């Protein structure tokens, strides 16, 4: 039976003229077989993967006779090329060839100026090499340790970078390979693959515990839950680990995780990651406690106050203002599109301004554009949630007496708790949102849960004020919210439906073979793209004018295609490639990574929540030192600089006023084009013109919350292009978000 052996050649015992050789690995095993690509000495010390079988050699004893051999790159070559900045493949190979491995290491350690004698190395590159070598040279041992296990270049780079300040990293990994799961982008599956190659047993305690953490967090973050049933968790572990009914192992691991306080076992046999449990338990207690407090009134005659401010409110809006004026220390203000949330928020803040100075009042939102919008509509200072948390991270509480949180439906449990912890118990907390929009991408559903549980005073706005015969976006959106098909075929100034149907689709669906039907659907999708491109051409001149005038924010927020999914002809991935050719057809520079081409002056979006090297806009211009700043998934920016020599690109995010630098190797994992974005990506955003393709190909994604969220991203004009049947079906598919959360469990 064929088996696999991984290792490094330490000593060559025999080498024949025909390519046959016998060697000893560093682990002591003997191997034999044919290597024809070069002399065997050239692969000494390289990591090799062998496939073959064990046999007894009459002279050398037990030997692994390999039938195939895979030679990984020379360890130093890989280390220089992928980890130490300043080297290229060509340069690394030439230097190793000239000086040898040990000779080159000695030069880098003791006489690095000698590299200036080498063609292609100037003072600037030498400085970069020197700095990076000092930073990473201690990690060579890690590369040597991991290379026998067929670790990919990208994975080794990630591990080396993350563990550069760790004492004895090789020992720590050997003792428990699953510590690698704490590194961003290395999940359980990649760590497990390495661990099993290293000889970790399938039922190892560390493996079971790590798998449990992974599955539980995955079920929460990917499905939006903050707790899950214990039985569901155990069944998922069986599936992941390819076990059958090993619940006794999982029970033991769970007891251990509970004792370590990394997992919380709740009533009804539900389990929750401690981080999520603590966040939602805090919110539950905090909201209830704030609801008991009476802040006192602000004006004796509310009608007189409103008249003086020339503020006119409907009955529901007035109810919210009265709640604050009667002494509520917390208020959840929930309203649908066009119901006057902004007007009501402005009035409440004007009322609170009677007692508190403007500097004591702060508004915030998840995205930069949402933050700017609430500032424009209320006239009070605003910031992104993250910028507030960073600015006041060294203080127990914000220095504000009033905090208003906008677009609250988007905020996950962990971030919501971090934010509310910073709001003083003496401060007034106002939470504004629209529960008809999509819930947070990750765990939790705080706004919806608070409404269900009535943990605090709530005012719900349902009456639409923003409407006219020619302006239909609000009316259409709210019909969809209720599960009704709107009057979408009429002519409006701000809404247009462009029909691209397959004639006699339902008849053909039952008559045509699957492949012919698929070809028909593909043809229809391309016709939809043609219509989208037509709208792009009509808008492109105005978009480019904004870019020419350096109105970066206005350019990014002018025209946006929004689609339900990433994949397929009408998915964001393909649409981005199509639209790039119109918005940015002749770049001066470009970088190709991960099947995508990133061009100078491209619209891009950041795709991870991660600390990145960055500057403020002004700081970058004047050459200030960079800082680490949290950059959020969904931030939209402009790729304005490509440094080919240093293999870096620079992106400006105007809504947050931040410039971020990306190494070439980070582009694939951290950036994507943003001419077209998924609906989930654009929550909290607003664009002048929005185009939405809709087709039965995305049928699984269609529901009222998805379409409602997409349409309400349009500020001035919304165009829906595609199949009328798919659109009407989506409008009728009433979506009620139901998640398993700690908040709901605590109330039982």
XYZ file of C-alpha atoms in Angstrom:
748
model
C 0.000 0.000 0.000
C 1.373 3.397 -1.044
C 2.204 5.890 1.732
C 3.717 9.379 2.061
C 6.957 10.455 3.742
C 8.013 14.071 4.363
C 11.482 15.235 5.345
C 14.840 16.798 4.411
C 17.903 15.019 2.979
C 20.804 15.199 5.443
C 23.313 12.808 3.851
C 23.650 11.076 0.463
C 24.870 7.492 0.877
C 24.960 6.469 -2.766
C 24.412 8.172 -6.130
C 24.502 6.317 -9.463
C 24.979 7.668 -12.984
C 21.389 6.766 -13.893
C 19.843 9.105 -11.252
C 19.321 6.408 -8.631
C 20.383 7.409 -5.104
C 20.125 6.341 -1.474
C 20.033 9.001 1.248
C 19.327 9.568 4.923
C 16.752 12.112 6.055
C 17.317 14.381 9.047
C 14.800 12.239 10.923
C 16.998 9.184 10.367
C 14.890 7.320 7.770
C 16.635 5.965 4.685
C 15.159 6.578 1.243
C 15.917 5.295 -2.244
C 14.721 6.082 -5.743
C 15.380 7.990 -8.959
C 15.836 11.769 -9.270
C 16.496 12.903 -12.842
C 16.009 16.680 -12.835
C 19.487 17.558 -11.505
C 22.280 16.239 -9.330
C 20.996 14.979 -5.998
C 23.279 17.362 -4.087
C 21.150 20.245 -5.373
C 18.162 19.093 -3.318
C 20.112 18.515 -0.096
C 18.444 20.426 2.780
C 15.341 21.085 0.680
C 12.001 19.908 1.969
C 10.806 16.864 0.028
C 7.546 14.936 -0.121
C 7.830 11.283 -1.161
C 5.195 8.762 -2.215
C 6.081 5.069 -2.135
C 6.437 2.101 0.226
C 8.775 0.641 2.834
C 11.122 -2.169 1.800
C 14.071 -4.096 3.257
C 17.368 -3.338 1.438
C 19.957 -6.152 1.667
C 22.765 -3.671 2.431
C 21.120 -0.558 3.941
C 18.266 -2.200 5.845
C 14.758 -0.676 6.094
C 14.393 1.848 3.266
C 11.549 3.926 1.868
C 11.423 3.252 -1.903
C 9.804 6.295 -3.422
C 7.904 6.293 -6.711
C 7.436 10.070 -6.835
C 9.330 12.956 -5.282
C 8.220 16.555 -4.834
C 11.022 19.001 -4.060
C 10.040 22.186 -2.336
C 12.072 25.313 -2.728
C 15.415 25.785 -1.032
C 14.535 27.030 2.441
C 16.759 30.117 2.326
C 15.534 30.978 -1.167
C 11.959 30.872 0.047
C 12.779 32.832 3.202
C 14.517 35.643 1.337
C 11.988 35.839 -1.456
C 8.802 35.673 0.595
C 9.602 37.022 4.038
C 12.585 39.365 3.866
C 11.611 42.579 2.052
C 13.817 43.758 -0.820
C 14.560 40.426 -2.493
C 13.139 39.106 -5.745
C 13.193 35.501 -6.983
C 15.932 36.337 -9.486
C 18.041 38.209 -6.961
C 17.650 35.504 -4.288
C 18.650 32.741 -6.700
C 21.693 34.655 -8.001
C 22.975 35.519 -4.520
C 22.615 31.921 -3.268
C 24.337 30.664 -6.412
C 27.280 33.079 -5.937
C 27.809 32.943 -2.166
C 26.130 29.695 -1.106
C 23.594 29.488 1.712
C 25.948 29.834 4.646
C 28.093 32.428 2.865
C 25.094 34.606 2.110
C 23.799 34.320 5.680
C 27.226 35.430 6.953
C 27.165 38.452 4.628
C 23.651 39.427 5.740
C 24.672 39.085 9.391
C 28.118 40.696 9.349
C 28.986 42.442 6.072
C 25.736 43.489 4.363
C 27.453 46.403 2.550
C 29.008 43.782 0.216
C 25.631 43.439 -1.459
C 26.145 46.881 -3.019
C 28.683 45.182 -5.291
C 25.859 43.141 -6.735
C 23.959 44.422 -9.775
C 20.450 45.626 -8.938
C 21.114 46.520 -5.292
C 21.288 50.253 -4.535
C 21.374 52.103 -1.209
C 17.571 52.288 -0.913
C 17.088 48.557 -1.519
C 20.018 47.696 0.773
C 18.440 49.666 3.622
C 15.153 47.843 3.088
C 16.930 44.448 3.073
C 18.937 45.328 6.181
C 15.893 46.456 8.176
C 13.835 43.431 7.168
C 16.673 40.939 7.751
C 17.182 42.221 11.307
C 13.454 41.890 11.891
C 12.983 38.389 10.500
C 16.301 36.515 10.608
C 15.396 34.811 13.867
C 12.501 33.188 12.015
C 14.754 31.116 9.736
C 14.629 28.314 12.274
C 10.866 28.377 12.009
C 11.144 27.972 8.249
C 13.524 25.047 8.684
C 11.175 23.482 11.234
C 8.066 23.773 9.076
C 9.464 23.102 5.611
C 9.434 19.266 5.965
C 5.667 19.392 6.405
C 5.017 20.775 2.933
C 3.866 24.136 4.294
C 2.908 26.527 1.502
C 4.840 29.696 0.907
C 1.898 31.867 1.883
C 1.262 29.960 5.104
C 4.896 30.066 6.187
C 4.974 33.804 5.511
C 1.858 34.316 7.608
C 3.197 32.251 10.524
C 6.643 33.851 10.443
C 5.202 37.364 10.414
C 2.712 36.688 13.213
C 5.245 34.924 15.485
C 8.250 37.182 14.943
C 8.163 38.344 18.595
C 7.374 34.926 20.143
C 10.050 33.134 22.185
C 10.806 29.606 20.959
C 8.045 29.513 18.301
C 9.126 26.079 17.017
C 8.773 24.545 20.478
C 5.376 26.129 21.002
C 4.073 24.872 17.648
C 5.477 21.396 18.240
C 3.819 21.220 21.676
C 0.458 22.355 20.310
C 0.135 23.122 16.564
C -3.371 24.441 17.199
C -1.986 27.663 18.682
C -1.709 28.683 15.021
C -5.489 29.195 14.953
C -4.948 32.423 16.884
C -3.259 33.893 13.791
C -5.473 35.847 11.401
C -6.292 33.859 8.233
C -5.202 30.536 9.775
C -8.289 28.643 10.779
C -8.689 25.236 12.311
C -8.567 23.371 8.998
C -5.122 24.679 7.997
C -3.704 24.182 11.476
C -5.223 20.688 11.620
C -3.700 19.690 8.299
C -0.265 20.657 9.602
C -0.848 19.026 13.006
C -1.788 15.665 11.476
C 1.342 15.754 9.281
C 3.330 16.328 12.478
C 1.859 13.168 13.961
C -0.892 14.556 16.218
C -3.476 11.835 16.966
C -7.028 12.251 15.723
C -8.486 12.185 19.237
C -5.839 14.480 20.757
C -7.303 16.777 23.432
C -5.882 19.909 21.795
C -7.408 18.890 18.478
C -10.870 18.329 19.951
C -10.798 21.605 21.903
C -9.571 23.597 18.938
C -12.190 22.037 16.664
C -14.897 22.919 19.196
C -13.790 26.557 19.339
C -13.687 26.714 15.546
C -17.088 25.115 14.935
C -18.825 27.150 17.625
C -17.435 30.455 16.426
C -18.072 29.533 12.782
C -21.715 28.698 13.538
C -22.074 32.021 15.303
C -20.178 34.356 12.988
C -21.329 32.806 9.704
C -24.959 32.202 10.686
C -25.358 35.281 12.858
C -26.092 33.385 16.096
C -24.487 34.149 19.456
C -25.380 30.748 20.953
C -26.209 27.282 19.605
C -27.678 24.036 20.858
C -25.097 21.659 22.342
C -26.420 18.770 20.231
C -26.088 20.793 17.038
C -22.522 21.680 18.016
C -21.598 18.048 18.663
C -23.120 16.858 15.381
C -21.166 19.534 13.524
C -17.974 18.312 15.218
C -18.689 14.765 14.056
C -19.000 16.056 10.499
C -15.829 18.154 10.645
C -13.638 15.499 12.242
C -15.264 12.607 10.327
C -16.099 10.905 13.613
C -19.260 9.012 14.454
C -21.053 9.765 17.700
C -17.977 10.801 19.692
C -20.058 12.947 22.002
C -18.170 11.643 25.056
C -14.991 13.262 23.721
C -16.824 16.520 23.115
C -18.419 16.522 26.570
C -14.989 16.253 28.157
C -13.633 19.047 25.968
C -16.672 21.208 26.736
C -16.217 20.763 30.489
C -12.616 21.887 30.066
C -13.557 24.935 27.947
C -16.261 25.923 30.410
C -13.815 25.646 33.330
C -11.355 27.805 31.372
C -14.225 30.291 30.832
C -13.746 30.343 27.066
C -17.228 28.832 26.496
C -20.395 29.467 28.505
C -22.901 26.657 29.054
C -26.363 28.176 29.317
C -29.742 26.816 30.244
C -31.606 24.794 27.626
C -28.256 23.128 26.801
C -27.093 26.059 24.713
C -23.463 27.079 24.445
C -21.925 30.408 23.578
C -18.372 31.690 23.035
C -17.553 33.605 26.222
C -16.789 36.758 24.241
C -20.268 36.820 22.700
C -22.007 35.793 25.914
C -20.282 38.521 27.915
C -21.142 41.124 25.264
C -24.842 40.346 25.144
C -25.156 39.810 28.919
C -23.638 43.253 29.419
C -26.053 44.825 26.898
C -29.026 43.072 28.509
C -28.152 44.375 31.976
C -27.051 47.817 30.788
C -30.194 48.579 28.771
C -32.452 47.466 31.634
C -30.503 49.560 34.139
C -30.536 52.677 31.952
C -34.291 52.256 31.442
C -34.809 52.680 35.208
C -33.040 56.045 35.346
C -34.798 59.385 35.192
C -32.673 62.157 33.728
C -35.284 64.848 34.454
C -37.069 67.071 31.953
C -35.531 69.687 29.664
C -38.277 72.177 28.766
C -41.569 72.882 30.519
C -43.452 73.799 27.364
C -42.500 71.439 24.554
C -44.912 72.995 22.040
C -43.355 76.409 22.620
C -39.861 74.976 22.227
C -40.758 73.339 18.899
C -42.395 76.520 17.641
C -39.315 78.590 18.526
C -37.099 76.102 16.652
C -39.580 76.029 13.724
C -39.731 72.257 14.048
C -42.852 70.460 12.834
C -43.341 66.859 13.899
C -45.894 64.139 13.307
C -47.577 62.341 16.173
C -45.115 59.428 16.218
C -42.097 61.721 15.965
C -43.459 63.881 18.756
C -43.831 60.766 20.918
C -40.085 60.159 20.718
C -39.274 63.745 21.706
C -41.755 63.573 24.605
C -40.117 60.361 25.861
C -36.765 62.144 26.197
C -38.337 65.296 27.659
C -40.060 63.188 30.304
C -36.706 61.966 31.572
C -35.825 58.769 29.633
C -32.086 58.084 29.816
C -32.259 55.651 26.898
C -34.430 55.529 23.780
C -34.585 53.169 20.817
C -35.881 55.129 17.820
C -36.828 52.742 15.023
C -38.166 53.860 11.667
C -38.509 52.769 8.069
C -37.325 54.685 5.026
C -38.916 58.134 4.758
C -40.515 58.151 8.231
C -38.395 60.997 9.542
C -35.763 59.332 11.737
C -33.257 62.081 10.912
C -35.737 64.881 11.648
C -36.721 63.253 14.933
C -33.063 62.679 15.867
C -32.258 66.335 15.143
C -35.174 67.507 17.304
C -34.156 65.269 20.215
C -30.576 66.549 20.088
C -31.807 70.171 19.894
C -33.860 69.465 23.009
C -30.896 67.944 24.863
C -28.812 70.930 23.764
C -30.905 73.024 26.156
C -29.027 71.417 29.077
C -25.868 70.120 27.463
C -23.312 72.063 25.465
C -22.874 71.010 21.818
C -19.408 69.663 22.688
C -21.070 67.210 25.081
C -23.235 65.727 22.306
C -21.805 63.083 19.953
C -23.398 61.112 17.128
C -21.794 58.037 15.543
C -22.345 55.293 12.981
C -20.521 52.240 11.679
C -19.535 53.649 8.283
C -17.936 56.970 7.487
C -20.660 58.003 5.072
C -23.436 57.187 7.561
C -21.574 59.201 10.175
C -21.285 62.165 7.814
C -24.980 61.889 6.932
C -26.142 62.114 10.555
C -23.795 65.077 11.106
C -25.239 66.879 8.069
C -28.857 66.258 9.085
C -28.554 67.028 12.816
C -25.840 69.685 12.833
C -24.001 67.954 15.694
C -20.532 66.406 15.660
C -20.263 62.846 14.363
C -17.630 60.139 14.015
C -17.338 56.495 13.072
C -17.729 54.058 15.944
C -14.224 52.727 15.438
C -12.579 56.155 15.423
C -14.294 56.958 18.734
C -13.124 53.682 20.271
C -9.552 54.294 19.108
C -9.510 57.934 20.214
C -10.747 57.150 23.725
C -9.275 53.659 24.188
C -7.272 54.825 27.236
C -10.346 56.262 29.001
C -13.062 54.398 30.856
C -15.815 56.482 29.254
C -16.405 58.946 26.439
C -16.407 62.600 27.576
C -19.979 63.055 26.324
C -23.293 63.536 28.107
C -25.297 62.450 25.058
C -24.423 59.696 22.562
C -26.604 58.909 19.533
C -25.891 55.687 17.599
C -27.241 55.626 14.034
C -27.744 52.672 11.662
C -27.861 50.359 14.697
C -29.257 47.367 12.784
C -25.806 46.859 11.246
C -23.860 46.616 14.512
C -22.923 43.141 15.793
C -23.056 42.200 19.477
C -19.332 42.508 20.227
C -18.967 45.983 18.731
C -22.269 47.153 20.238
C -21.047 46.128 23.696
C -17.634 47.786 23.213
C -19.384 51.005 22.258
C -21.984 51.028 25.042
C -19.308 50.219 27.683
C -17.733 53.552 26.791
C -20.978 55.473 27.302
C -21.132 56.753 30.866
C -24.056 55.491 32.954
C -24.933 59.150 33.557
C -25.116 59.885 29.817
C -28.215 59.838 27.605
C -28.110 56.992 25.051
C -30.192 57.174 21.871
C -30.161 54.243 19.459
C -31.536 54.811 15.942
C -32.087 52.144 13.304
C -34.291 50.359 10.795
C -35.110 46.764 11.667
C -36.397 46.151 8.117
C -32.799 46.220 6.854
C -30.455 43.258 6.820
C -29.135 42.176 10.220
C -25.406 42.402 11.085
C -23.089 40.295 8.954
C -21.596 38.590 12.018
C -22.980 37.394 15.364
C -25.937 38.986 17.094
C -29.105 40.876 16.272
C -29.178 43.491 19.009
C -31.653 46.001 17.585
C -34.207 43.350 16.670
C -33.790 41.572 20.026
C -34.292 44.774 22.014
C -37.516 45.449 20.101
C -38.753 41.915 20.803
C -37.864 42.007 24.487
C -38.736 45.663 25.116
C -35.641 46.092 27.255
C -35.846 49.871 27.011
C -38.242 52.622 25.839
C -39.005 52.221 22.118
C -40.639 54.561 19.634
C -41.413 53.134 16.207
C -41.940 55.450 13.225
C -44.135 54.003 10.497
C -45.785 57.014 8.842
C -44.018 58.027 5.597
C -43.408 61.759 5.086
C -40.860 61.797 2.304
C -42.952 61.252 -0.806
C -44.404 62.789 -3.947
C -45.989 61.532 -7.152
C -42.654 61.706 -8.985
C -40.454 60.438 -6.118
C -41.049 56.739 -5.602
C -37.965 55.160 -3.982
C -39.360 55.475 -0.458
C -42.859 54.260 -1.371
C -41.546 51.294 -3.372
C -39.097 50.330 -0.616
C -41.780 50.364 2.056
C -44.198 48.312 -0.030
C -41.430 45.720 -0.370
C -40.777 45.845 3.374
C -44.393 44.802 3.949
C -44.130 41.937 1.454
C -46.139 43.721 -1.243
C -45.344 44.100 -4.936
C -45.096 47.876 -5.531
C -46.261 49.825 -8.579
C -42.815 49.532 -10.057
C -43.630 49.755 -13.784
C -44.876 53.340 -13.672
C -42.690 56.249 -14.747
C -40.935 58.031 -11.893
C -38.145 60.586 -11.690
C -36.091 58.543 -9.222
C -36.983 54.912 -9.955
C -36.904 52.850 -13.147
C -37.398 49.162 -13.821
C -35.732 47.931 -17.022
C -37.252 44.616 -17.977
C -34.998 41.953 -19.479
C -37.082 38.786 -19.475
C -36.772 35.376 -21.085
C -39.904 35.028 -23.221
C -42.096 32.073 -22.301
C -39.626 31.179 -19.535
C -41.951 28.936 -17.551
C -42.940 26.977 -20.673
C -39.324 26.598 -21.743
C -38.296 25.587 -18.215
C -40.432 22.465 -18.516
C -39.487 21.697 -22.138
C -35.764 22.397 -22.591
C -32.884 20.165 -21.469
C -30.940 21.576 -18.498
C -27.918 22.630 -20.561
C -30.054 24.535 -23.112
C -31.948 26.244 -20.297
C -28.658 27.226 -18.690
C -27.427 28.698 -21.992
C -30.653 30.683 -22.240
C -30.191 32.021 -18.714
C -26.585 32.969 -19.512
C -27.706 34.837 -22.634
C -30.284 36.721 -20.575
C -27.675 37.603 -17.957
C -25.446 39.091 -20.657
C -28.375 41.151 -21.935
C -28.834 42.505 -18.393
C -25.136 43.441 -18.345
C -25.590 45.269 -21.669
C -28.335 47.379 -20.104
C -26.180 48.082 -17.052
C -23.275 49.146 -19.271
C -25.634 51.497 -21.134
C -26.428 53.227 -17.831
C -22.721 53.348 -16.999
C -21.949 55.106 -20.282
C -24.642 57.686 -19.534
C -23.122 58.411 -16.110
C -19.408 57.980 -16.688
C -18.657 61.569 -17.745
C -20.115 62.995 -14.530
C -18.281 60.381 -12.476
C -14.922 61.181 -14.107
C -15.476 64.903 -13.627
C -15.669 64.332 -9.874
C -12.425 62.361 -10.011
C -10.742 65.047 -12.126
C -11.752 67.686 -9.560
C -10.296 65.476 -6.777
C -13.743 65.024 -5.258
C -12.841 61.496 -4.196
C -15.721 60.929 -1.802
C -18.232 62.218 -4.361
C -16.718 59.985 -7.049
C -16.866 56.851 -4.917
C -20.445 57.545 -3.837
C -21.809 58.620 -7.223
C -22.571 55.413 -9.162
C -22.844 51.919 -7.673
C -23.957 48.534 -8.977
C -25.379 46.392 -6.154
C -25.964 42.668 -6.635
C -27.109 39.847 -4.329
C -24.125 37.510 -4.811
C -20.409 37.377 -5.595
C -20.420 34.516 -8.100
C -21.964 34.015 -11.522
C -22.283 36.265 -14.556
C -24.239 38.862 -12.575
C -22.194 38.453 -9.420
C -19.952 41.225 -8.135
C -16.735 39.458 -9.209
C -17.629 39.372 -12.909
C -19.416 42.731 -12.937
C -16.321 44.378 -11.455
C -14.190 43.162 -14.361
C -16.752 44.437 -16.880
C -17.251 47.825 -15.226
C -13.516 48.372 -14.681
C -13.076 48.561 -18.454
C -15.446 51.539 -18.576
C -14.520 53.426 -15.419
C -10.762 52.846 -15.637
C -9.799 51.523 -19.103
C -6.239 52.833 -19.624
C -4.271 52.739 -16.388
C -0.715 54.003 -16.108
C 0.121 51.179 -13.706
C -1.513 47.956 -12.561
C -0.947 44.930 -10.299
C -2.317 41.443 -11.032
C -3.227 39.366 -7.997
C -5.644 36.501 -7.381
C -7.181 36.523 -10.855
C -7.944 40.261 -10.601
C -6.156 43.262 -12.015
C -5.867 46.271 -9.724
C -5.272 49.487 -11.621
C -4.134 52.912 -10.589
C -7.273 54.990 -9.743
C -9.482 51.914 -9.267
C -12.437 51.877 -6.869
C -11.677 49.224 -4.243
C -13.142 47.906 -1.007
C -11.347 46.539 2.057
C -12.520 43.000 2.888
C -11.287 42.261 6.443
C -11.544 43.685 9.935
C -7.852 44.083 10.677
C -5.225 46.499 12.002
C -3.325 48.009 9.068
C -0.418 50.399 8.605
C -2.059 53.734 7.869
C -2.000 57.533 8.024
C -4.559 60.303 8.169
C -5.019 62.023 4.809
C -3.001 65.082 5.870
C -0.481 62.931 7.740
C 0.314 61.015 4.563
C 0.756 64.231 2.559
C 3.276 65.739 4.991
C 5.169 62.492 5.553
C 4.191 61.671 9.132
C 5.077 58.273 10.581
C 2.452 55.597 9.978
C 0.301 54.083 12.725
C -1.643 50.870 13.149
C -5.375 51.507 12.735
C -8.389 49.229 12.590
C -9.655 49.030 9.010
C -13.118 47.561 8.579
C -14.618 45.166 6.070
C -16.682 47.189 3.585
C -14.706 50.451 3.599
C -14.642 51.879 0.049
C -11.629 53.713 -1.271
C -9.490 54.817 -4.230
C -6.236 53.065 -5.170
C -4.204 56.199 -5.863
C -0.576 55.007 -5.783
C 1.396 51.926 -6.878
C 5.029 51.598 -5.789
C 6.451 48.899 -8.047
C 9.921 48.913 -6.483
C 8.655 48.355 -2.937
C 5.730 46.213 -4.164
C 3.115 48.284 -2.357
C -0.197 49.947 -3.200
C -1.814 52.850 -1.346
C -5.562 53.332 -0.906
C -7.346 56.462 0.304
C -10.597 55.949 2.220
C -12.205 59.417 2.168
C -15.214 58.611 4.349
C -12.787 57.776 7.158
C -9.973 60.128 6.009
C -7.357 57.398 6.147
C -4.615 56.165 3.775
C -3.711 52.465 4.031
C -0.663 50.731 2.541
C -0.918 47.143 1.255
C 1.982 44.872 0.371
C 1.491 43.122 -2.966
C 1.080 39.826 -1.105
C -1.811 41.328 0.919
C -3.840 42.534 -2.048
C -5.572 39.234 -2.819
C -6.727 38.702 0.776
C -7.542 42.318 1.718
C -8.845 44.134 -1.370
C -11.399 43.725 -4.125
C -12.719 46.007 -6.846
C -15.847 47.922 -5.831
C -17.559 49.063 -9.020
C -20.037 46.330 -8.103
C -20.673 45.245 -4.512
C -22.926 42.742 -2.799
C -25.928 44.101 -0.918
C -24.404 42.972 2.395
C -21.295 45.062 1.657
C -23.215 48.324 1.159
C -25.219 48.415 4.391
C -25.026 51.897 5.860
C -23.831 53.379 2.571
C -25.640 55.793 0.251
C -25.046 56.505 -3.437
C -26.393 59.066 -5.899
C -27.254 56.377 -8.478
C -27.800 52.690 -7.701
C -28.220 49.923 -10.295
C -29.521 46.523 -9.146
C -29.523 43.441 -11.426
C -32.190 40.917 -10.510
C -32.632 37.460 -11.961
C -33.899 34.018 -11.030
C -30.238 32.939 -10.912
C -30.040 34.700 -7.522
C -33.386 33.325 -6.395
C -32.005 31.722 -3.227
C -30.922 35.160 -1.990
C -34.132 36.990 -2.774
C -36.196 38.296 0.120
C -37.803 41.542 1.260
C -34.939 42.615 3.560
C -32.357 42.144 0.825
C -34.275 44.126 -1.818
C -35.406 46.771 0.698
C -31.820 47.329 1.822
C -30.564 47.572 -1.777
C -33.188 50.074 -2.939
C -32.791 52.326 0.100
C -29.069 52.768 -0.723
C -30.140 55.072 -3.600
C -30.084 58.753 -2.759
C -31.353 60.233 -6.041
C -31.990 57.459 -8.548
C -32.513 53.691 -8.442
C -32.555 51.427 -11.488
C -33.536 47.766 -11.279
C -32.558 45.719 -14.338
C -33.707 42.189 -15.006
C -36.565 39.724 -14.770
C -39.874 41.091 -13.543
C -40.909 37.680 -12.197
C -37.773 37.459 -10.051
C -38.372 40.969 -8.714
C -42.004 40.304 -7.818
C -41.102 37.001 -6.185
C -38.471 38.743 -4.027
C -41.017 41.402 -3.005
C -43.444 38.738 -1.756
C -40.841 36.690 0.122
C -41.296 38.325 3.506
C -38.141 37.857 5.537
C -38.304 37.691 9.317
C -34.806 37.449 10.731
C -34.594 34.824 13.471
C -31.300 34.165 15.173
C -30.380 32.182 18.262
C -28.978 34.818 20.593
C -27.889 35.145 24.185
C -30.191 38.143 24.594
C -33.254 36.056 23.772
C -32.107 33.189 25.995
C -31.510 35.509 28.942
C -35.103 36.656 28.761
C -36.507 33.108 29.055
